[in-house]
mmCIF file of C-alpha atoms in Angstrom:
data_model
loop_
_atom_site.group_PDB
_atom_site.id
_atom_site.type_symbol
_atom_site.label_atom_id
_atom_site.label_comp_id
_atom_site.label_asym_id
_atom_site.label_seq_id
_atom_site.Cartn_x
_atom_site.Cartn_y
_atom_site.Cartn_z
ATOM 1 C CA PRO P 1 -170.785 124.541 -112.648
ATOM 2 C CA PRO P 2 -168.798 122.238 -110.241
ATOM 3 C CA ILE P 3 -164.982 123.357 -109.438
ATOM 4 C CA GLN P 4 -162.589 121.060 -110.993
ATOM 5 C CA PRO P 5 -158.877 120.633 -109.895
ATOM 6 C CA GLU P 6 -156.316 123.097 -110.877
ATOM 7 C CA LYS P 7 -153.783 121.836 -113.257
ATOM 8 C CA VAL P 8 -150.384 123.744 -113.842
ATOM 9 C CA LYS P 9 -147.310 122.938 -116.385
ATOM 10 C CA THR P 10 -144.132 124.632 -114.774
ATOM 11 C CA PHE P 11 -140.812 125.307 -116.704
ATOM 12 C CA GLU P 12 -137.917 126.292 -114.631
ATOM 13 C CA LEU P 13 -134.274 127.286 -115.293
ATOM 14 C CA GLY P 14 -131.882 127.919 -112.306
ATOM 15 C CA TYR P 15 -128.196 128.643 -111.687
ATOM 16 C CA ARG P 16 -125.982 128.037 -108.671
ATOM 17 C CA THR P 17 -122.380 128.758 -108.413
ATOM 18 C CA THR P 18 -119.546 130.312 -106.114
ATOM 19 C CA LEU P 19 -117.374 133.127 -107.177
ATOM 20 C CA PHE P 20 -114.015 134.179 -105.935
ATOM 21 C CA ASP P 21 -114.439 131.646 -102.978
ATOM 22 C CA LYS P 22 -116.348 134.264 -101.321
ATOM 23 C CA LEU P 23 -119.657 134.972 -103.345
ATOM 24 C CA TYR P 24 -122.536 132.339 -103.335
ATOM 25 C CA VAL P 25 -125.326 132.920 -106.085
ATOM 26 C CA ASP P 26 -128.365 131.193 -106.620
ATOM 27 C CA ALA P 27 -130.825 132.690 -109.335
ATOM 28 C CA GLY P 28 -133.769 131.073 -110.902
ATOM 29 C CA TYR P 29 -136.830 131.713 -113.393
ATOM 30 C CA TYR P 30 -140.017 129.730 -113.896
ATOM 31 C CA PHE P 31 -143.057 130.026 -116.024
ATOM 32 C CA ASN P 32 -146.095 128.373 -115.163
ATOM 33 C CA ILE P 33 -149.237 127.493 -117.417
ATOM 34 C CA TYR P 34 -152.635 126.867 -115.622
ATOM 35 C CA ASN P 35 -155.730 125.143 -116.990
ATOM 36 C CA ASP P 36 -158.518 125.516 -114.618
ATOM 37 C CA PHE P 37 -157.108 128.050 -112.606
ATOM 38 C CA ILE P 38 -159.155 128.721 -109.438
ATOM 39 C CA GLY P 39 -160.317 131.840 -108.575
ATOM 40 C CA TYR P 40 -163.746 133.570 -107.656
ATOM 41 C CA ASN P 41 -166.609 134.911 -109.330
ATOM 42 C CA ILE P 42 -169.203 137.292 -108.036
ATOM 43 C CA GLY P 43 -172.921 137.003 -108.067
ATOM 44 C CA ILE P 44 -175.651 139.159 -106.655
ATOM 45 C CA ASP P 45 -179.294 138.255 -105.789
ATOM 46 C CA ALA P 46 -181.209 141.661 -105.465
ATOM 47 C CA GLU P 47 -184.910 142.487 -105.082
ATOM 48 C CA ILE P 48 -185.657 145.805 -106.529
ATOM 49 C CA SER P 49 -189.269 147.242 -106.384
ATOM 50 C CA GLN P 50 -190.640 148.884 -109.291
ATOM 51 C CA GLY P 51 -189.990 152.686 -109.331
ATOM 52 C CA VAL P 52 -187.643 152.555 -106.580
ATOM 53 C CA LEU P 53 -183.926 153.314 -107.296
ATOM 54 C CA ASN P 54 -182.380 151.493 -104.427
ATOM 55 C CA PRO P 55 -182.677 147.537 -103.923
ATOM 56 C CA SER P 56 -184.934 146.348 -100.990
ATOM 57 C CA SER P 57 -182.651 143.521 -100.269
ATOM 58 C CA ILE P 58 -179.161 142.442 -101.621
ATOM 59 C CA ARG P 59 -176.920 139.380 -101.086
ATOM 60 C CA VAL P 60 -173.738 139.051 -102.956
ATOM 61 C CA TYR P 61 -171.766 136.068 -103.304
ATOM 62 C CA ARG P 62 -168.125 135.279 -103.972
ATOM 63 C CA VAL P 63 -168.059 131.759 -105.390
ATOM 64 C CA SER P 64 -164.919 129.637 -105.976
ATOM 65 C CA ALA P 65 -164.843 128.960 -109.731
ATOM 66 C CA ASN P 66 -162.178 127.897 -112.549
ATOM 67 C CA SER P 67 -161.153 130.371 -114.999
ATOM 68 C CA THR P 68 -162.459 129.747 -118.491
ATOM 69 C CA ASN P 69 -158.954 130.416 -120.059
ATOM 70 C CA GLN P 70 -155.482 129.260 -119.791
ATOM 71 C CA VAL P 71 -153.668 131.417 -117.083
ATOM 72 C CA THR P 72 -149.773 132.295 -116.813
ATOM 73 C CA THR P 73 -147.671 133.265 -114.078
ATOM 74 C CA GLN P 74 -143.922 133.952 -114.111
ATOM 75 C CA GLY P 75 -141.125 135.062 -111.694
ATOM 76 C CA PHE P 76 -137.462 135.520 -111.182
ATOM 77 C CA ASN P 77 -135.470 135.271 -107.879
ATOM 78 C CA ILE P 78 -131.757 135.844 -107.046
ATOM 79 C CA GLY P 79 -130.032 135.275 -103.977
ATOM 80 C CA LEU P 80 -126.388 136.399 -103.088
ATOM 81 C CA ASN P 81 -124.302 135.618 -99.897
ATOM 82 C CA TYR P 82 -120.784 137.062 -99.579
ATOM 83 C CA TYR P 83 -118.392 135.583 -96.633
ATOM 84 C CA PHE P 84 -115.718 137.684 -95.252
ATOM 85 C CA GLY P 85 -113.590 138.273 -91.995
ATOM 86 C CA ASP P 86 -113.517 134.364 -91.206
ATOM 87 C CA PHE P 87 -116.944 135.034 -89.316
ATOM 88 C CA TYR P 88 -119.166 137.367 -91.319
ATOM 89 C CA GLN P 89 -121.776 137.077 -94.040
ATOM 90 C CA VAL P 90 -123.520 139.674 -96.028
ATOM 91 C CA SER P 91 -126.847 138.397 -97.889
ATOM 92 C CA GLY P 92 -129.547 139.634 -99.979
ATOM 93 C CA ASN P 93 -132.404 138.050 -102.148
ATOM 94 C CA TYR P 94 -134.860 139.657 -104.600
ATOM 95 C CA SER P 95 -137.866 138.150 -106.152
ATOM 96 C CA TRP P 96 -140.162 139.159 -109.121
ATOM 97 C CA ASN P 97 -143.652 137.481 -109.570
ATOM 98 C CA LYS P 98 -145.920 138.480 -112.111
ATOM 99 C CA LEU P 99 -149.633 136.909 -112.926
ATOM 100 C CA ASN P 100 -150.104 137.536 -116.512
ATOM 101 C CA LYS P 101 -153.156 139.564 -117.591
ATOM 102 C CA LEU P 102 -156.747 137.404 -117.735
ATOM 103 C CA ASP P 103 -158.599 137.554 -120.821
ATOM 104 C CA VAL P 104 -161.016 140.585 -120.648
ATOM 105 C CA ASP P 105 -164.110 138.531 -121.129
ATOM 106 C CA ASP P 106 -163.146 136.135 -118.111
ATOM 107 C CA PRO P 107 -165.219 137.310 -115.078
ATOM 108 C CA ILE P 108 -162.978 135.403 -112.528
ATOM 109 C CA ILE P 109 -161.086 137.460 -109.751
ATOM 110 C CA PRO P 110 -158.061 135.534 -109.784
ATOM 111 C CA ALA P 111 -157.052 136.314 -105.976
ATOM 112 C CA PHE P 112 -152.932 135.854 -107.091
ATOM 113 C CA ASN P 113 -152.388 137.893 -103.896
ATOM 114 C CA THR P 114 -148.438 138.164 -104.226
ATOM 115 C CA PRO P 115 -146.387 141.243 -104.330
ATOM 116 C CA GLU P 116 -144.662 141.842 -107.291
ATOM 117 C CA HIS P 117 -141.376 142.892 -105.884
ATOM 118 C CA LYS P 118 -139.760 142.173 -102.776
ATOM 119 C CA PHE P 119 -136.065 141.818 -101.359
ATOM 120 C CA ASN P 120 -134.046 141.119 -98.249
ATOM 121 C CA VAL P 121 -130.728 142.315 -96.994
ATOM 122 C CA GLY P 122 -128.832 140.995 -93.903
ATOM 123 C CA LEU P 123 -125.674 140.751 -92.074
ATOM 124 C CA SER P 124 -124.732 137.953 -89.784
ATOM 125 C CA ALA P 125 -122.035 136.400 -87.776
ATOM 126 C CA ARG P 126 -121.221 132.843 -87.193
ATOM 127 C CA ASP P 127 -118.948 131.449 -83.990
ATOM 128 C CA LEU P 128 -117.789 134.935 -83.407
ATOM 129 C CA PRO P 129 -115.298 135.099 -80.320
ATOM 130 C CA ILE P 130 -116.123 137.775 -78.000
ATOM 131 C CA GLY P 131 -114.565 137.366 -74.612
ATOM 132 C CA LYS P 132 -115.049 134.232 -72.749
ATOM 133 C CA LEU P 133 -117.902 133.513 -75.193
ATOM 134 C CA LYS P 134 -115.994 131.417 -77.987
ATOM 135 C CA ARG P 135 -119.103 131.020 -79.988
ATOM 136 C CA THR P 136 -121.564 133.775 -80.506
ATOM 137 C CA GLY P 137 -123.338 135.062 -83.369
ATOM 138 C CA PHE P 138 -126.099 137.545 -84.744
ATOM 139 C CA ASN P 139 -128.127 138.139 -87.635
ATOM 140 C CA VAL P 140 -129.801 141.536 -88.722
ATOM 141 C CA THR P 141 -132.265 141.420 -91.691
ATOM 142 C CA TYR P 142 -134.168 144.413 -93.340
ATOM 143 C CA LYS P 143 -137.198 143.192 -95.304
ATOM 144 C CA TRP P 144 -139.091 145.286 -97.979
ATOM 145 C CA ILE P 145 -142.405 144.390 -99.532
ATOM 146 C CA GLU P 146 -144.375 146.192 -102.417
ATOM 147 C CA GLY P 147 -147.859 147.055 -102.036
ATOM 148 C CA PHE P 148 -150.457 144.902 -103.895
ATOM 149 C CA ILE P 149 -154.123 144.324 -104.296
ATOM 150 C CA PHE P 150 -155.270 141.385 -101.981
ATOM 151 C CA GLU P 151 -158.392 139.719 -103.538
ATOM 152 C CA GLY P 152 -160.784 137.569 -101.421
ATOM 153 C CA SER P 153 -159.907 136.851 -97.908
ATOM 154 C CA PRO P 154 -162.533 135.246 -98.826
ATOM 155 C CA GLN P 155 -165.159 138.162 -98.307
ATOM 156 C CA PHE P 156 -162.581 141.448 -98.616
ATOM 157 C CA THR P 157 -160.646 142.811 -101.613
ATOM 158 C CA GLY P 158 -158.615 145.806 -101.134
ATOM 159 C CA ARG P 159 -154.955 147.222 -101.451
ATOM 160 C CA ILE P 160 -152.131 145.873 -98.773
ATOM 161 C CA PRO P 161 -149.733 149.150 -98.573
ATOM 162 C CA THR P 162 -146.108 148.795 -99.383
ATOM 163 C CA TYR P 163 -144.160 147.739 -95.972
ATOM 164 C CA ASP P 164 -141.040 146.902 -94.498
ATOM 165 C CA MET P 165 -139.217 145.854 -91.144
ATOM 166 C CA VAL P 166 -135.745 145.090 -89.252
ATOM 167 C CA ASP P 167 -135.534 141.862 -87.615
ATOM 168 C CA ALA P 168 -132.589 141.003 -85.506
ATOM 169 C CA GLN P 169 -131.430 138.114 -83.397
ATOM 170 C CA TRP P 170 -128.390 137.134 -81.055
ATOM 171 C CA ASN P 171 -127.362 133.790 -80.088
ATOM 172 C CA CYS P 172 -124.342 132.327 -77.876
ATOM 173 C CA ASN P 173 -122.991 128.887 -77.212
ATOM 174 C CA ILE P 174 -122.594 128.010 -73.621
ATOM 175 C CA GLU P 175 -120.271 125.315 -73.851
ATOM 176 C CA LYS P 176 -120.054 124.031 -70.452
ATOM 177 C CA LEU P 177 -123.674 123.815 -70.063
ATOM 178 C CA ASN P 178 -124.026 122.422 -73.811
ATOM 179 C CA THR P 179 -126.807 124.969 -74.132
ATOM 180 C CA VAL P 180 -127.524 127.673 -77.193
ATOM 181 C CA LEU P 181 -129.166 130.897 -76.006
ATOM 182 C CA LYS P 182 -131.159 133.049 -78.690
ATOM 183 C CA ILE P 183 -132.733 136.031 -78.169
ATOM 184 C CA GLY P 184 -134.607 138.175 -80.942
ATOM 185 C CA ALA P 185 -137.246 139.935 -82.311
ATOM 186 C CA THR P 186 -139.133 140.508 -85.402
ATOM 187 C CA ASN P 187 -140.194 143.897 -86.828
ATOM 188 C CA ILE P 188 -138.235 145.965 -84.296
ATOM 189 C CA PHE P 189 -138.872 148.858 -86.612
ATOM 190 C CA GLY P 190 -139.836 150.084 -90.238
ATOM 191 C CA ILE P 191 -138.507 152.889 -92.523
ATOM 192 C CA THR P 192 -141.477 153.412 -94.722
ATOM 193 C CA PRO P 193 -143.672 154.801 -92.216
ATOM 194 C CA LEU P 194 -141.217 158.040 -92.010
ATOM 195 C CA PHE P 195 -142.527 158.767 -95.670
ATOM 196 C CA ARG P 196 -146.205 158.407 -94.839
ATOM 197 C CA SER P 197 -148.904 161.043 -93.970
ATOM 198 C CA LYS P 198 -150.337 160.589 -90.202
ATOM 199 C CA GLU P 199 -153.388 159.532 -91.629
ATOM 200 C CA GLU P 200 -151.718 156.401 -93.372
ATOM 201 C CA ASN P 201 -149.642 155.683 -90.185
ATOM 202 C CA ASN P 202 -153.270 154.973 -88.378
ATOM 203 C CA GLY P 203 -152.920 158.565 -86.749
ATOM 204 C CA ARG P 204 -149.214 158.412 -85.537
ATOM 205 C CA SER P 205 -146.351 160.426 -86.614
ATOM 206 C CA GLY P 206 -143.985 159.072 -88.791
ATOM 207 C CA LEU P 207 -141.123 158.499 -85.735
ATOM 208 C CA GLU P 208 -143.944 156.968 -83.729
ATOM 209 C CA ALA P 209 -144.926 154.629 -86.410
ATOM 210 C CA MET P 210 -141.771 153.974 -87.021
ATOM 211 C CA PHE P 211 -141.028 151.807 -83.948
ATOM 212 C CA ASN P 212 -144.588 150.749 -83.864
ATOM 213 C CA ASN P 213 -144.624 149.311 -87.318
ATOM 214 C CA ASN P 214 -147.825 147.469 -87.315
ATOM 215 C CA GLN P 215 -148.639 145.951 -90.718
ATOM 216 C CA PHE P 216 -151.411 143.906 -92.139
ATOM 217 C CA GLN P 217 -150.487 140.925 -95.045
ATOM 218 C CA THR P 218 -154.309 140.066 -95.486
ATOM 219 C CA TYR P 219 -156.688 142.716 -96.304
ATOM 220 C CA GLY P 220 -159.395 142.669 -93.538
ATOM 221 C CA GLY P 221 -156.932 140.825 -91.267
ATOM 222 C CA PRO P 222 -155.432 142.146 -88.067
ATOM 223 C CA ARG P 223 -152.557 144.314 -87.882
ATOM 224 C CA ILE P 224 -149.169 142.568 -86.915
ATOM 225 C CA GLY P 225 -146.641 144.132 -84.309
ATOM 226 C CA ARG P 226 -143.607 143.401 -82.973
ATOM 227 C CA LEU P 227 -142.676 139.762 -81.780
ATOM 228 C CA ALA P 228 -139.849 139.273 -79.430
ATOM 229 C CA TYR P 229 -138.689 135.650 -78.204
ATOM 230 C CA VAL P 230 -135.909 134.227 -75.890
ATOM 231 C CA SER P 231 -134.954 130.403 -76.481
ATOM 232 C CA LEU P 232 -132.660 127.930 -74.778
ATOM 233 C CA VAL P 233 -131.644 124.677 -76.428
ATOM 234 C CA TYR P 234 -129.991 121.966 -74.672
ATOM 235 C CA ASN P 235 -127.872 119.522 -76.415
ATOM 236 C CA PHE P 236 -127.422 115.756 -74.778
ATOM 237 C CA GLU P 237 -124.027 114.802 -75.697
ATOM 238 C CA LYS P 238 -122.550 111.327 -75.358
ATOM 239 C CA LYS P 239 -119.945 110.908 -72.866
ATOM 240 C CA ASP P 240 -117.093 108.547 -73.845
#
């Protein structure tokens, strides 16, 4: 049957507050109810000759389709920011996302494609005076993502293994030039490769894979490595 637009009802509950004038808390929970949830169905067109066990030709189709049942998802997230020492901040966030089990008689492949658990932890500073540079800053963040089954990209289905990475950035405000300089990199290194076998690390040793932390986020897609960048931002200021 023709595919229909997906319809969802969402219930959300959240809370934000500041504790002890230093700790900022932001937490939330959601529950989604889907009708006509969009996923995939598998169809096979095969020709099998009489008396032959193997098909002579076969075509497999993955077709977008609506679920015949009501589908629900739910999730929770919490973020914490703690400010200390005038310039510094420790931050962290965690999220949990879950697709509730479909009816066993529903043939749809839901393609939720979302890790159930993930978290970030970071340390940063802003307007930090260092020598002649009166306004510098930095940010270091550790990210961890739990492995999950990736369904349909659109032709592939397979497991995305658990992965992590460290991102870092340094910046300074050059006031005489009205310019902000930023230098940074994503996926500088990962910790999970240290605990994997050489085969799981694509033929590399744990230490080698740690600093060559190529990960894929879409099954069948390319591995993503390190990205380094430098930026200069010039501020046009109106003179009195």
